[in-house]
CSV table of C-alpha atoms in Angstrom, one decimal:
chain,number,residue,atom,x,y,z
A,1,UNK,CA,47.2,97.2,199.6
A,2,UNK,CA,45.9,93.8,198.9
A,3,UNK,CA,47.5,91.6,196.2
A,4,UNK,CA,46.5,88.3,194.8
A,5,UNK,CA,49.0,86.0,193.0
A,6,UNK,CA,48.3,83.0,190.8
A,7,UNK,CA,51.6,81.4,190.0
A,8,UNK,CA,50.4,78.9,187.4
A,9,UNK,CA,49.6,80.7,184.0
A,10,UNK,CA,48.5,77.4,182.4
A,11,UNK,CA,47.6,73.9,183.5
A,12,UNK,CA,46.2,70.8,181.9
A,13,UNK,CA,44.5,67.7,183.2
A,14,UNK,CA,43.0,64.6,181.8
A,15,UNK,CA,39.2,64.2,181.9
A,16,UNK,CA,38.0,62.5,185.1
A,17,UNK,CA,41.2,63.3,187.0
A,18,UNK,CA,41.8,65.9,189.8
A,19,UNK,CA,43.6,69.2,189.5
A,20,UNK,CA,44.6,71.9,192.0
A,21,UNK,CA,45.0,75.5,191.1
A,22,UNK,CA,47.1,77.7,193.5
A,23,UNK,CA,46.4,81.2,194.8
A,24,UNK,CA,48.2,83.2,197.4
A,25,UNK,CA,47.2,86.6,198.7
A,26,UNK,CA,48.6,89.4,200.9
A,27,UNK,CA,46.5,91.5,203.2
A,28,UNK,CA,46.5,93.1,206.7
A,29,UNK,CA,42.7,92.8,206.9
A,30,UNK,CA,41.3,90.4,209.4
A,31,UNK,CA,37.8,90.1,207.9
A,32,UNK,CA,37.6,89.2,204.2
A,33,UNK,CA,36.2,86.9,201.6
A,34,UNK,CA,38.0,84.8,198.9
A,35,UNK,CA,36.5,83.7,195.6
A,36,UNK,CA,37.2,81.6,192.6
A,37,UNK,CA,35.7,82.7,189.4
A,38,UNK,CA,35.5,80.7,186.1
A,39,UNK,CA,35.7,82.5,182.7
A,40,UNK,CA,35.0,80.2,179.8
A,41,UNK,CA,35.7,81.2,176.2
A,42,UNK,CA,32.2,82.8,176.2
A,43,UNK,CA,33.8,85.5,178.4
A,44,UNK,CA,31.2,85.2,181.2
A,45,UNK,CA,32.4,85.5,184.7
A,46,UNK,CA,30.9,82.7,186.8
A,47,UNK,CA,31.3,82.3,190.5
A,48,UNK,CA,32.6,78.9,191.4
A,49,UNK,CA,33.1,79.0,195.1
A,50,UNK,CA,33.6,81.4,198.0
A,51,UNK,CA,35.1,81.3,201.4
A,52,UNK,CA,34.6,83.5,204.4
A,53,UNK,CA,37.9,84.1,206.2
A,54,UNK,CA,36.4,83.7,209.6
A,55,UNK,CA,35.3,80.1,208.8
A,56,UNK,CA,37.9,77.4,209.4
A,57,UNK,CA,35.9,74.8,207.4
A,58,UNK,CA,36.9,74.7,203.8
A,59,UNK,CA,34.1,75.5,201.3
A,60,UNK,CA,32.9,72.8,198.9
A,61,UNK,CA,30.5,73.0,195.9
A,62,UNK,CA,29.9,69.6,194.3
A,63,UNK,CA,33.2,68.8,192.5
A,64,UNK,CA,34.9,72.0,193.6
A,65,UNK,CA,36.6,72.5,196.9
A,66,UNK,CA,39.1,74.8,198.4
A,67,UNK,CA,42.1,74.4,200.7
A,68,UNK,CA,42.1,77.6,202.8
A,69,UNK,CA,45.2,78.1,204.8
A,70,UNK,CA,44.7,81.5,206.6
A,71,UNK,CA,48.1,81.7,208.3
A,72,UNK,CA,49.9,81.0,205.1
A,73,UNK,CA,47.5,83.2,203.1
A,74,UNK,CA,46.8,80.4,200.6
A,75,UNK,CA,43.6,79.6,198.9
A,76,UNK,CA,43.8,76.7,196.4
A,77,UNK,CA,41.0,75.3,194.3
A,78,UNK,CA,40.6,71.6,193.8
A,79,UNK,CA,38.6,70.3,190.9
A,80,UNK,CA,37.7,66.6,191.1
A,81,UNK,CA,36.5,64.4,188.3
A,82,UNK,CA,37.4,67.1,185.7
A,83,UNK,CA,35.0,67.5,182.8
A,84,UNK,CA,35.6,69.0,179.4
A,85,UNK,CA,33.3,71.9,180.4
A,86,UNK,CA,35.7,72.9,183.1
A,87,UNK,CA,38.1,74.2,180.4
A,88,UNK,CA,38.3,77.9,181.2
A,89,UNK,CA,40.4,80.6,182.8
A,90,UNK,CA,40.1,80.6,186.6
A,91,UNK,CA,40.6,83.7,188.7
A,92,UNK,CA,41.2,83.9,192.4
A,93,UNK,CA,39.8,87.1,194.0
A,94,UNK,CA,39.9,88.8,197.4
A,95,UNK,CA,37.5,91.2,198.9
A,96,UNK,CA,37.9,93.0,202.2
A,97,UNK,CA,34.6,92.9,204.2
A,98,UNK,CA,32.2,95.7,203.6
A,99,UNK,CA,34.2,97.2,200.7
A,100,UNK,CA,32.5,95.3,197.8
A,101,UNK,CA,35.8,95.7,195.8
A,102,UNK,CA,37.2,92.6,194.3
A,103,UNK,CA,41.0,92.2,193.7
A,104,UNK,CA,41.7,89.6,191.1
A,105,UNK,CA,44.8,87.5,190.4
A,106,UNK,CA,46.2,87.1,186.9
A,107,UNK,CA,44.3,83.9,186.2
A,108,UNK,CA,45.2,80.3,185.4
A,109,UNK,CA,44.1,78.8,182.1
A,110,UNK,CA,42.9,75.2,182.6
A,111,UNK,CA,42.7,72.8,179.7
A,112,UNK,CA,40.8,69.6,180.3
A,113,UNK,CA,41.9,66.9,177.8
A,114,UNK,CA,39.7,64.0,176.6
B,1,UNK,CA,15.5,88.2,184.9
B,2,UNK,CA,17.9,90.0,182.6
B,3,UNK,CA,20.5,90.5,185.4
B,4,UNK,CA,23.3,92.9,184.3
B,5,UNK,CA,23.1,94.1,180.7
B,6,UNK,CA,26.0,95.8,178.9
B,7,UNK,CA,25.8,97.5,175.5
B,8,UNK,CA,27.4,97.4,173.1
B,9,UNK,CA,29.1,94.0,172.9
B,10,UNK,CA,31.8,95.2,170.5
B,11,UNK,CA,33.1,98.5,169.4
B,12,UNK,CA,36.0,100.0,167.4
B,13,UNK,CA,37.0,103.5,168.1
B,14,UNK,CA,39.5,105.9,166.6
B,15,UNK,CA,42.1,107.5,168.8
B,16,UNK,CA,40.6,110.7,170.3
B,17,UNK,CA,37.0,109.7,169.9
B,18,UNK,CA,34.7,109.4,172.9
B,19,UNK,CA,32.0,107.0,173.8
B,20,UNK,CA,29.8,105.7,176.6
B,21,UNK,CA,29.6,102.1,177.7
B,22,UNK,CA,26.1,101.4,179.0
B,23,UNK,CA,25.3,99.1,182.0
B,24,UNK,CA,22.0,98.5,183.6
B,25,UNK,CA,20.8,96.0,186.2
B,26,UNK,CA,17.3,94.9,187.2
B,27,UNK,CA,18.1,93.3,190.6
B,28,UNK,CA,17.8,96.5,192.6
B,29,UNK,CA,21.4,96.2,193.7
B,30,UNK,CA,23.0,99.2,195.4
B,31,UNK,CA,26.6,98.4,194.5
B,32,UNK,CA,27.8,98.6,190.9
B,33,UNK,CA,31.3,98.3,189.4
B,34,UNK,CA,33.3,98.7,186.2
B,35,UNK,CA,36.3,96.5,185.5
B,36,UNK,CA,38.7,96.2,182.6
B,37,UNK,CA,40.4,93.0,181.6
B,38,UNK,CA,43.5,93.2,179.4
B,39,UNK,CA,44.5,90.2,177.4
B,40,UNK,CA,45.7,87.3,179.6
B,41,UNK,CA,45.1,89.2,182.8
B,42,UNK,CA,42.7,89.5,185.6
B,43,UNK,CA,40.1,92.2,186.0
B,44,UNK,CA,41.0,95.6,187.4
B,45,UNK,CA,38.5,97.9,189.1
B,46,UNK,CA,38.0,101.2,187.3
B,47,UNK,CA,35.2,102.8,189.3
B,48,UNK,CA,32.5,101.7,191.6
B,49,UNK,CA,29.3,103.1,193.1
B,50,UNK,CA,27.6,102.2,196.4
B,51,UNK,CA,24.3,103.9,195.5
B,52,UNK,CA,22.7,106.5,193.3
B,53,UNK,CA,24.7,109.8,193.4
B,54,UNK,CA,27.8,108.2,194.9
B,55,UNK,CA,30.8,107.1,192.9
B,56,UNK,CA,34.5,106.4,193.7
B,57,UNK,CA,37.7,105.5,192.0
B,58,UNK,CA,39.1,102.0,191.8
B,59,UNK,CA,42.6,100.9,190.8
B,60,UNK,CA,42.8,102.3,187.3
B,61,UNK,CA,40.4,105.3,186.9
B,62,UNK,CA,42.5,107.5,184.7
B,63,UNK,CA,40.9,108.3,181.3
B,64,UNK,CA,37.4,107.3,182.5
B,65,UNK,CA,34.4,109.0,184.1
B,66,UNK,CA,31.2,107.6,185.5
B,67,UNK,CA,27.8,108.7,186.8
B,68,UNK,CA,25.1,107.1,188.8
B,69,UNK,CA,21.8,109.0,188.5
B,70,UNK,CA,19.6,105.9,189.1
B,71,UNK,CA,20.0,102.7,191.0
B,72,UNK,CA,19.7,100.7,187.7
B,73,UNK,CA,22.2,102.5,185.5
B,74,UNK,CA,26.0,103.0,185.7
B,75,UNK,CA,27.4,104.3,182.4
B,76,UNK,CA,31.2,104.5,181.8
B,77,UNK,CA,32.5,107.3,179.7
B,78,UNK,CA,35.7,107.5,177.7
B,79,UNK,CA,36.4,111.1,176.7
B,80,UNK,CA,39.6,110.8,174.6
B,81,UNK,CA,40.1,107.2,173.5
B,82,UNK,CA,43.7,106.0,173.6
B,83,UNK,CA,45.2,102.7,172.4
B,84,UNK,CA,46.0,101.8,176.0
B,85,UNK,CA,42.2,101.6,176.7
B,86,UNK,CA,41.8,98.7,174.3
B,87,UNK,CA,40.4,96.0,176.6
B,88,UNK,CA,37.3,94.1,177.6
B,89,UNK,CA,35.1,96.0,180.0
B,90,UNK,CA,32.9,94.3,182.5
B,91,UNK,CA,30.1,95.8,184.6
B,92,UNK,CA,29.0,94.1,187.8
B,93,UNK,CA,26.5,94.6,190.6
B,94,UNK,CA,25.9,93.3,194.1
B,95,UNK,CA,23.9,93.9,197.2
B,96,UNK,CA,25.4,95.6,200.2
B,97,UNK,CA,26.0,92.2,201.9
B,98,UNK,CA,29.7,91.3,201.4
B,99,UNK,CA,28.6,87.7,201.6
B,100,UNK,CA,26.8,87.9,198.3
B,101,UNK,CA,28.6,87.5,195.0
B,102,UNK,CA,28.9,90.1,192.3
B,103,UNK,CA,26.8,89.5,189.2
B,104,UNK,CA,28.7,90.3,186.0
B,105,UNK,CA,27.5,91.4,182.6
B,106,UNK,CA,28.8,89.7,179.4
B,107,UNK,CA,31.4,92.3,178.7
B,108,UNK,CA,32.1,94.9,176.0
B,109,UNK,CA,35.1,94.3,173.8
B,110,UNK,CA,36.6,97.7,172.9
B,111,UNK,CA,39.4,98.3,170.4
B,112,UNK,CA,41.0,101.7,169.9
B,113,UNK,CA,42.9,102.1,166.6
């Protein structure tokens, strides 16, 4: 069975600074996808970034980038130039290819301070 | 585009009551999912469906039932509500392509008292 672990329940960062959220996972699958979702107080689930396991290049989306270490089964999210609107709960998620089923971590609450 | 629509947004039930959480999507997605999110936790998969007439259990199916008579609708049924089912419930949908993300509804906050 796959598991996803986020070891940082809460983090804070000053506006305009950079913060990194950690995620590790465990799987015996060779083909899979990894995701970071953002959940603001509005409760919406918003996809931030995704990574295909077969791609060595780390995914980037504007101020968001990942550090994907396949051998270490690590998938951290870096947020650059943090903005107040980045305040939210962030979830790391795993999906084995062709299953469609997401396995979520426990989440990290990020507070961006002015 | 409405995307994924869940109703109701909030509901309070008494122990032992039953109810159906509605979910509909207008994106012609084959795959649909129900998750629950307990306070301070991640989402856990209750049931999912890969197409009309096909459903399967997720991580935490006990106490729930689903049906999928159409591509658009995927209702979740609670037959005998228990306090342990107090949670926020999310419905999601996606295409068959694993590379495409799931689209989530806005959630239903359910309290069992």
